[in-house]
């Protein structure tokens, strides 16, 4: 088989509310209240490159798992969806630990801000990307070829209805900007913890939108204990 090596330059990067991997939705589109910006690279900021994009409701993003520091990959992985104990072939999963650490996400296009200091900026919802993630291509979602509702979906076929009850005192929630409050609650309800952690005494910290949200989980209830401004020196 012929092998070829080539260099890809990012066409954009994401500007999202996640400064750490912990808490990022496990799939795109799970949390519609999450919004993010796609900032084009200088070489791609010609408005002509986006001509017609507002005629689409959804976009595909091809991006790199830039926060993965490992160099080796393994033919099998343990998906959180299966409790972290069952191994599946890497190509039968969406695990970030892959031979080439590439991700694929479908996001909803909310609109384009055509006049910013960074050139045209795409406003999207439902993104599952770490802040600063490099994006290598943007393609329109085409319902007539990209949607296959009757297709088999393996172990991930059934959409999980599992969600935690989130308890957050109004005074605590008010520490977040009003436009970020619902998204924060929705992220917490998805249970950011690793599948194997069930310690009700443990205090977790979620870095979101410039804040450190600390919480505990007992049974199916997540209780927010503190919300403070995140330490940007870390």
PDB file of C-alpha atoms in Angstrom:
ATOM      1  CA  UNK A   1       0.000   0.000   0.000  1.00  0.00           C
ATOM      2  CA  UNK A   2       1.385   3.370  -0.975  1.00  0.00           C
ATOM      3  CA  UNK A   3       2.168   5.612   1.972  1.00  0.00           C
ATOM      4  CA  UNK A   4       2.024   9.365   1.788  1.00  0.00           C
ATOM      5  CA  UNK A   5       2.825  12.059   4.304  1.00  0.00           C
ATOM      6  CA  UNK A   6       1.546  15.583   3.995  1.00  0.00           C
ATOM      7  CA  UNK A   7       1.109  18.594   6.232  1.00  0.00           C
ATOM      8  CA  UNK A   8      -2.330  20.003   7.002  1.00  0.00           C
ATOM      9  CA  UNK A   9      -2.724  23.550   8.229  1.00  0.00           C
ATOM     10  CA  UNK A  10      -5.702  24.415  10.463  1.00  0.00           C
ATOM     11  CA  UNK A  11      -8.346  26.515   8.728  1.00  0.00           C
ATOM     12  CA  UNK A  12      -9.763  27.718  12.071  1.00  0.00           C
ATOM     13  CA  UNK A  13      -9.850  27.132  15.805  1.00  0.00           C
ATOM     14  CA  UNK A  14     -12.712  26.861  18.277  1.00  0.00           C
ATOM     15  CA  UNK A  15     -13.416  29.399  20.988  1.00  0.00           C
ATOM     16  CA  UNK A  16     -15.398  27.471  23.610  1.00  0.00           C
ATOM     17  CA  UNK A  17     -16.131  27.556  27.355  1.00  0.00           C
ATOM     18  CA  UNK A  18     -13.983  24.487  28.122  1.00  0.00           C
ATOM     19  CA  UNK A  19     -10.405  25.182  29.202  1.00  0.00           C
ATOM     20  CA  UNK A  20      -9.910  21.557  30.324  1.00  0.00           C
ATOM     21  CA  UNK A  21     -11.053  18.209  28.934  1.00  0.00           C
ATOM     22  CA  UNK A  22     -13.057  17.313  32.062  1.00  0.00           C
ATOM     23  CA  UNK A  23     -16.738  18.006  31.487  1.00  0.00           C
ATOM     24  CA  UNK A  24     -16.690  18.271  27.701  1.00  0.00           C
ATOM     25  CA  UNK A  25     -19.756  16.454  26.248  1.00  0.00           C
ATOM     26  CA  UNK A  26     -18.903  12.964  25.031  1.00  0.00           C
ATOM     27  CA  UNK A  27     -20.535  13.635  21.665  1.00  0.00           C
ATOM     28  CA  UNK A  28     -21.402  16.706  19.663  1.00  0.00           C
ATOM     29  CA  UNK A  29     -25.020  17.829  19.701  1.00  0.00           C
ATOM     30  CA  UNK A  30     -25.771  16.453  23.171  1.00  0.00           C
ATOM     31  CA  UNK A  31     -26.060  19.903  24.733  1.00  0.00           C
ATOM     32  CA  UNK A  32     -27.733  22.403  22.421  1.00  0.00           C
ATOM     33  CA  UNK A  33     -27.417  25.192  24.995  1.00  0.00           C
ATOM     34  CA  UNK A  34     -23.634  25.170  24.568  1.00  0.00           C
ATOM     35  CA  UNK A  35     -22.462  27.829  22.155  1.00  0.00           C
ATOM     36  CA  UNK A  36     -19.022  28.437  20.686  1.00  0.00           C
ATOM     37  CA  UNK A  37     -17.239  30.493  18.039  1.00  0.00           C
ATOM     38  CA  UNK A  38     -15.260  29.220  15.076  1.00  0.00           C
ATOM     39  CA  UNK A  39     -12.484  31.699  14.364  1.00  0.00           C
ATOM     40  CA  UNK A  40     -10.961  31.358  10.920  1.00  0.00           C
ATOM     41  CA  UNK A  41      -7.207  31.297  10.363  1.00  0.00           C
ATOM     42  CA  UNK A  42      -5.850  34.483   8.720  1.00  0.00           C
ATOM     43  CA  UNK A  43      -5.412  32.702   5.374  1.00  0.00           C
ATOM     44  CA  UNK A  44      -9.136  31.783   5.356  1.00  0.00           C
ATOM     45  CA  UNK A  45     -10.734  35.045   6.462  1.00  0.00           C
ATOM     46  CA  UNK A  46     -11.815  36.152   3.013  1.00  0.00           C
ATOM     47  CA  UNK A  47     -15.632  36.411   3.314  1.00  0.00           C
ATOM     48  CA  UNK A  48     -15.890  34.730  -0.097  1.00  0.00           C
ATOM     49  CA  UNK A  49     -14.798  31.464   1.549  1.00  0.00           C
ATOM     50  CA  UNK A  50     -18.097  31.470   3.472  1.00  0.00           C
ATOM     51  CA  UNK A  51     -20.402  32.482   0.643  1.00  0.00           C
ATOM     52  CA  UNK A  52     -23.589  30.389   0.930  1.00  0.00           C
ATOM     53  CA  UNK A  53     -22.784  28.867   4.328  1.00  0.00           C
ATOM     54  CA  UNK A  54     -25.781  30.522   6.004  1.00  0.00           C
ATOM     55  CA  UNK A  55     -28.054  28.392   3.812  1.00  0.00           C
ATOM     56  CA  UNK A  56     -27.160  25.367   5.996  1.00  0.00           C
ATOM     57  CA  UNK A  57     -28.425  24.510   9.468  1.00  0.00           C
ATOM     58  CA  UNK A  58     -25.579  22.179  10.439  1.00  0.00           C
ATOM     59  CA  UNK A  59     -21.852  21.851   9.734  1.00  0.00           C
ATOM     60  CA  UNK A  60     -19.289  19.067   9.988  1.00  0.00           C
ATOM     61  CA  UNK A  61     -16.031  19.958  11.708  1.00  0.00           C
ATOM     62  CA  UNK A  62     -12.858  17.929  11.184  1.00  0.00           C
ATOM     63  CA  UNK A  63     -10.444  18.633  14.031  1.00  0.00           C
ATOM     64  CA  UNK A  64      -7.527  17.283  16.060  1.00  0.00           C
ATOM     65  CA  UNK A  65      -7.453  16.034  19.640  1.00  0.00           C
ATOM     66  CA  UNK A  66      -4.747  18.562  20.431  1.00  0.00           C
ATOM     67  CA  UNK A  67      -4.718  17.913  24.213  1.00  0.00           C
ATOM     68  CA  UNK A  68      -3.793  14.221  23.853  1.00  0.00           C
ATOM     69  CA  UNK A  69      -0.144  13.985  24.846  1.00  0.00           C
ATOM     70  CA  UNK A  70       0.340  10.262  24.239  1.00  0.00           C
ATOM     71  CA  UNK A  71       2.278   8.990  21.242  1.00  0.00           C
ATOM     72  CA  UNK A  72       1.240   5.328  21.216  1.00  0.00           C
ATOM     73  CA  UNK A  73      -2.121   3.871  20.266  1.00  0.00           C
ATOM     74  CA  UNK A  74      -3.698   0.477  20.909  1.00  0.00           C
ATOM     75  CA  UNK A  75      -5.991  -1.619  18.710  1.00  0.00           C
ATOM     76  CA  UNK A  76      -8.622  -1.802  21.451  1.00  0.00           C
ATOM     77  CA  UNK A  77     -10.027   0.810  23.841  1.00  0.00           C
ATOM     78  CA  UNK A  78     -12.476   0.796  26.757  1.00  0.00           C
ATOM     79  CA  UNK A  79     -15.430   3.057  25.939  1.00  0.00           C
ATOM     80  CA  UNK A  80     -17.013   4.930  28.886  1.00  0.00           C
ATOM     81  CA  UNK A  81     -20.404   4.038  27.373  1.00  0.00           C
ATOM     82  CA  UNK A  82     -19.696   0.408  28.337  1.00  0.00           C
ATOM     83  CA  UNK A  83     -18.590   1.285  31.868  1.00  0.00           C
ATOM     84  CA  UNK A  84     -14.892   1.446  31.048  1.00  0.00           C
ATOM     85  CA  UNK A  85     -14.451  -2.312  31.492  1.00  0.00           C
ATOM     86  CA  UNK A  86     -15.235  -3.765  28.034  1.00  0.00           C
ATOM     87  CA  UNK A  87     -12.721  -3.514  25.214  1.00  0.00           C
ATOM     88  CA  UNK A  88     -13.768  -2.682  21.662  1.00  0.00           C
ATOM     89  CA  UNK A  89     -11.775  -2.149  18.484  1.00  0.00           C
ATOM     90  CA  UNK A  90     -10.591   1.441  18.199  1.00  0.00           C
ATOM     91  CA  UNK A  91     -12.207   1.790  14.776  1.00  0.00           C
ATOM     92  CA  UNK A  92     -15.550   0.668  16.240  1.00  0.00           C
ATOM     93  CA  UNK A  93     -15.506   3.594  18.684  1.00  0.00           C
ATOM     94  CA  UNK A  94     -15.139   7.360  18.763  1.00  0.00           C
ATOM     95  CA  UNK A  95     -12.323   7.218  21.281  1.00  0.00           C
ATOM     96  CA  UNK A  96      -9.843  10.124  21.104  1.00  0.00           C
ATOM     97  CA  UNK A  97      -6.943   7.655  21.394  1.00  0.00           C
ATOM     98  CA  UNK A  98      -6.476   6.754  17.731  1.00  0.00           C
ATOM     99  CA  UNK A  99      -3.651   6.194  15.224  1.00  0.00           C
ATOM    100  CA  UNK A 100      -4.389   9.686  13.914  1.00  0.00           C
ATOM    101  CA  UNK A 101      -5.996  11.813  16.675  1.00  0.00           C
ATOM    102  CA  UNK A 102      -8.746  13.290  14.491  1.00  0.00           C
ATOM    103  CA  UNK A 103     -12.240  14.172  15.643  1.00  0.00           C
ATOM    104  CA  UNK A 104     -15.465  14.692  13.703  1.00  0.00           C
ATOM    105  CA  UNK A 105     -18.310  16.801  15.082  1.00  0.00           C
ATOM    106  CA  UNK A 106     -21.661  17.952  13.784  1.00  0.00           C
ATOM    107  CA  UNK A 107     -22.660  21.392  15.089  1.00  0.00           C
ATOM    108  CA  UNK A 108     -25.635  23.663  14.503  1.00  0.00           C
ATOM    109  CA  UNK A 109     -24.871  26.912  12.721  1.00  0.00           C
ATOM    110  CA  UNK A 110     -26.466  29.805  14.563  1.00  0.00           C
ATOM    111  CA  UNK A 111     -25.145  32.499  12.261  1.00  0.00           C
ATOM    112  CA  UNK A 112     -22.099  34.400  11.075  1.00  0.00           C
ATOM    113  CA  UNK A 113     -20.704  37.555  12.624  1.00  0.00           C
ATOM    114  CA  UNK A 114     -19.214  39.111   9.517  1.00  0.00           C
ATOM    115  CA  UNK A 115     -17.481  42.088  11.124  1.00  0.00           C
ATOM    116  CA  UNK A 116     -15.131  41.222  13.983  1.00  0.00           C
ATOM    117  CA  UNK A 117     -11.438  41.994  14.605  1.00  0.00           C
ATOM    118  CA  UNK A 118     -10.808  38.335  13.683  1.00  0.00           C
ATOM    119  CA  UNK A 119     -12.720  38.498  10.425  1.00  0.00           C
ATOM    120  CA  UNK A 120     -15.945  36.487   9.895  1.00  0.00           C
ATOM    121  CA  UNK A 121     -16.728  34.293  12.925  1.00  0.00           C
ATOM    122  CA  UNK A 122     -19.121  31.324  12.832  1.00  0.00           C
ATOM    123  CA  UNK A 123     -21.487  31.036  15.794  1.00  0.00           C
ATOM    124  CA  UNK A 124     -22.350  27.389  16.511  1.00  0.00           C
ATOM    125  CA  UNK A 125     -24.212  25.280  19.087  1.00  0.00           C
ATOM    126  CA  UNK A 126     -23.610  21.762  20.396  1.00  0.00           C
ATOM    127  CA  UNK A 127     -19.822  21.696  19.972  1.00  0.00           C
ATOM    128  CA  UNK A 128     -17.762  19.173  21.981  1.00  0.00           C
ATOM    129  CA  UNK A 129     -14.352  20.818  21.506  1.00  0.00           C
ATOM    130  CA  UNK A 130     -11.760  22.113  23.956  1.00  0.00           C
ATOM    131  CA  UNK A 131     -11.055  25.835  23.720  1.00  0.00           C
ATOM    132  CA  UNK A 132      -8.362  26.469  21.119  1.00  0.00           C
ATOM    133  CA  UNK A 133      -8.807  23.145  19.314  1.00  0.00           C
ATOM    134  CA  UNK A 134      -7.476  23.370  15.724  1.00  0.00           C
ATOM    135  CA  UNK A 135     -10.070  22.740  13.006  1.00  0.00           C
ATOM    136  CA  UNK A 136      -8.805  21.337   9.711  1.00  0.00           C
ATOM    137  CA  UNK A 137     -11.945  21.523   7.611  1.00  0.00           C
ATOM    138  CA  UNK A 138     -15.535  22.763   7.684  1.00  0.00           C
ATOM    139  CA  UNK A 139     -18.162  21.086   5.501  1.00  0.00           C
ATOM    140  CA  UNK A 140     -21.931  21.524   5.224  1.00  0.00           C
ATOM    141  CA  UNK A 141     -24.238  18.844   6.619  1.00  0.00           C
ATOM    142  CA  UNK A 142     -26.472  17.444   3.870  1.00  0.00           C
ATOM    143  CA  UNK A 143     -29.586  15.727   5.269  1.00  0.00           C
ATOM    144  CA  UNK A 144     -30.279  13.586   2.207  1.00  0.00           C
ATOM    145  CA  UNK A 145     -26.904  11.817   2.409  1.00  0.00           C
ATOM    146  CA  UNK A 146     -25.684  12.429   5.962  1.00  0.00           C
ATOM    147  CA  UNK A 147     -28.802  11.225   7.791  1.00  0.00           C
ATOM    148  CA  UNK A 148     -29.464   7.477   8.034  1.00  0.00           C
ATOM    149  CA  UNK A 149     -32.025   7.055  10.847  1.00  0.00           C
ATOM    150  CA  UNK A 150     -32.507   3.321  10.190  1.00  0.00           C
ATOM    151  CA  UNK A 151     -28.798   2.467  10.294  1.00  0.00           C
ATOM    152  CA  UNK A 152     -27.434   0.129  12.961  1.00  0.00           C
ATOM    153  CA  UNK A 153     -25.363   1.895  15.599  1.00  0.00           C
ATOM    154  CA  UNK A 154     -23.571  -0.862  17.496  1.00  0.00           C
ATOM    155  CA  UNK A 155     -23.210  -0.437  21.255  1.00  0.00           C
ATOM    156  CA  UNK A 156     -23.843   3.317  20.894  1.00  0.00           C
ATOM    157  CA  UNK A 157     -27.131   2.982  19.030  1.00  0.00           C
ATOM    158  CA  UNK A 158     -29.484   3.800  21.889  1.00  0.00           C
ATOM    159  CA  UNK A 159     -29.460   7.399  23.050  1.00  0.00           C
ATOM    160  CA  UNK A 160     -28.934   7.490  26.789  1.00  0.00           C
ATOM    161  CA  UNK A 161     -31.715   9.165  28.776  1.00  0.00           C
ATOM    162  CA  UNK A 162     -29.511   9.099  31.866  1.00  0.00           C
ATOM    163  CA  UNK A 163     -29.126  12.473  33.519  1.00  0.00           C
ATOM    164  CA  UNK A 164     -28.346  13.692  37.008  1.00  0.00           C
ATOM    165  CA  UNK A 165     -30.620  15.958  38.998  1.00  0.00           C
ATOM    166  CA  UNK A 166     -28.620  19.136  39.497  1.00  0.00           C
ATOM    167  CA  UNK A 167     -29.106  21.104  42.702  1.00  0.00           C
ATOM    168  CA  UNK A 168     -27.595  24.574  42.671  1.00  0.00           C
ATOM    169  CA  UNK A 169     -28.632  27.349  45.043  1.00  0.00           C
ATOM    170  CA  UNK A 170     -29.849  30.441  43.163  1.00  0.00           C
ATOM    171  CA  UNK A 171     -27.192  32.576  44.856  1.00  0.00           C
ATOM    172  CA  UNK A 172     -24.483  30.276  43.563  1.00  0.00           C
ATOM    173  CA  UNK A 173     -25.911  30.079  40.060  1.00  0.00           C
ATOM    174  CA  UNK A 174     -26.111  33.879  39.920  1.00  0.00           C
ATOM    175  CA  UNK A 175     -22.309  33.993  40.049  1.00  0.00           C
ATOM    176  CA  UNK A 176     -22.288  32.780  36.438  1.00  0.00           C
ATOM    177  CA  UNK A 177     -23.168  35.132  33.576  1.00  0.00           C
ATOM    178  CA  UNK A 178     -26.874  34.804  32.793  1.00  0.00           C
ATOM    179  CA  UNK A 179     -26.194  33.568  29.258  1.00  0.00           C
ATOM    180  CA  UNK A 180     -23.985  30.733  30.594  1.00  0.00           C
ATOM    181  CA  UNK A 181     -26.193  29.422  33.393  1.00  0.00           C
ATOM    182  CA  UNK A 182     -28.366  26.982  31.435  1.00  0.00           C
ATOM    183  CA  UNK A 183     -25.407  25.536  29.551  1.00  0.00           C
ATOM    184  CA  UNK A 184     -23.543  24.982  32.822  1.00  0.00           C
ATOM    185  CA  UNK A 185     -26.523  23.155  34.336  1.00  0.00           C
ATOM    186  CA  UNK A 186     -26.896  21.024  31.196  1.00  0.00           C
ATOM    187  CA  UNK A 187     -23.199  20.079  31.231  1.00  0.00           C
ATOM    188  CA  UNK A 188     -23.420  19.042  34.888  1.00  0.00           C
ATOM    189  CA  UNK A 189     -26.579  17.002  34.260  1.00  0.00           C
ATOM    190  CA  UNK A 190     -24.668  14.880  31.742  1.00  0.00           C
ATOM    191  CA  UNK A 191     -22.407  13.695  34.621  1.00  0.00           C
ATOM    192  CA  UNK A 192     -18.834  14.751  33.777  1.00  0.00           C
ATOM    193  CA  UNK A 193     -17.305  12.100  36.069  1.00  0.00           C
ATOM    194  CA  UNK A 194     -15.431   9.080  34.689  1.00  0.00           C
ATOM    195  CA  UNK A 195     -17.714   6.050  34.574  1.00  0.00           C
ATOM    196  CA  UNK A 196     -15.800   4.232  37.287  1.00  0.00           C
ATOM    197  CA  UNK A 197     -15.977   6.962  39.961  1.00  0.00           C
ATOM    198  CA  UNK A 198     -18.791   6.684  42.519  1.00  0.00           C
ATOM    199  CA  UNK A 199     -17.346   8.390  45.619  1.00  0.00           C
ATOM    200  CA  UNK A 200     -20.077  10.582  47.192  1.00  0.00           C
ATOM    201  CA  UNK A 201     -17.462  12.361  49.360  1.00  0.00           C
ATOM    202  CA  UNK A 202     -15.293  13.483  46.474  1.00  0.00           C
ATOM    203  CA  UNK A 203     -15.464  17.119  45.393  1.00  0.00           C
ATOM    204  CA  UNK A 204     -15.046  17.593  41.644  1.00  0.00           C
ATOM    205  CA  UNK A 205     -14.077  20.760  39.840  1.00  0.00           C
ATOM    206  CA  UNK A 206     -15.382  21.731  36.391  1.00  0.00           C
ATOM    207  CA  UNK A 207     -13.678  24.631  34.622  1.00  0.00           C
ATOM    208  CA  UNK A 208     -16.367  26.303  32.532  1.00  0.00           C
ATOM    209  CA  UNK A 209     -16.613  29.779  30.996  1.00  0.00           C
ATOM    210  CA  UNK A 210     -13.845  31.131  33.199  1.00  0.00           C
ATOM    211  CA  UNK A 211     -15.286  29.720  36.432  1.00  0.00           C
ATOM    212  CA  UNK A 212     -14.457  26.766  38.666  1.00  0.00           C
ATOM    213  CA  UNK A 213     -17.685  24.926  39.487  1.00  0.00           C
ATOM    214  CA  UNK A 214     -17.240  22.496  42.367  1.00  0.00           C
ATOM    215  CA  UNK A 215     -19.718  19.736  43.090  1.00  0.00           C
ATOM    216  CA  UNK A 216     -20.415  16.374  44.671  1.00  0.00           C
ATOM    217  CA  UNK A 217     -22.546  13.496  43.390  1.00  0.00           C
ATOM    218  CA  UNK A 218     -24.573  11.056  45.485  1.00  0.00           C
ATOM    219  CA  UNK A 219     -26.803   8.508  43.819  1.00  0.00           C
ATOM    220  CA  UNK A 220     -28.439  10.478  40.974  1.00  0.00           C
ATOM    221  CA  UNK A 221     -28.136  13.933  42.508  1.00  0.00           C
ATOM    222  CA  UNK A 222     -25.352  16.405  41.735  1.00  0.00           C
ATOM    223  CA  UNK A 223     -24.978  19.229  44.250  1.00  0.00           C
ATOM    224  CA  UNK A 224     -23.026  22.369  43.386  1.00  0.00           C
ATOM    225  CA  UNK A 225     -21.034  23.417  46.451  1.00  0.00           C
ATOM    226  CA  UNK A 226     -19.063  26.398  45.165  1.00  0.00           C
ATOM    227  CA  UNK A 227     -18.590  28.603  42.107  1.00  0.00           C
ATOM    228  CA  UNK A 228     -15.499  30.783  41.974  1.00  0.00           C
ATOM    229  CA  UNK A 229     -13.521  32.581  39.294  1.00  0.00           C
ATOM    230  CA  UNK A 230     -11.043  30.122  37.781  1.00  0.00           C
ATOM    231  CA  UNK A 231      -7.367  30.616  38.540  1.00  0.00           C
ATOM    232  CA  UNK A 232      -5.929  31.608  35.173  1.00  0.00           C
ATOM    233  CA  UNK A 233      -2.363  31.116  36.395  1.00  0.00           C
ATOM    234  CA  UNK A 234      -2.727  27.327  36.476  1.00  0.00           C
TER     235      UNK A 234
END
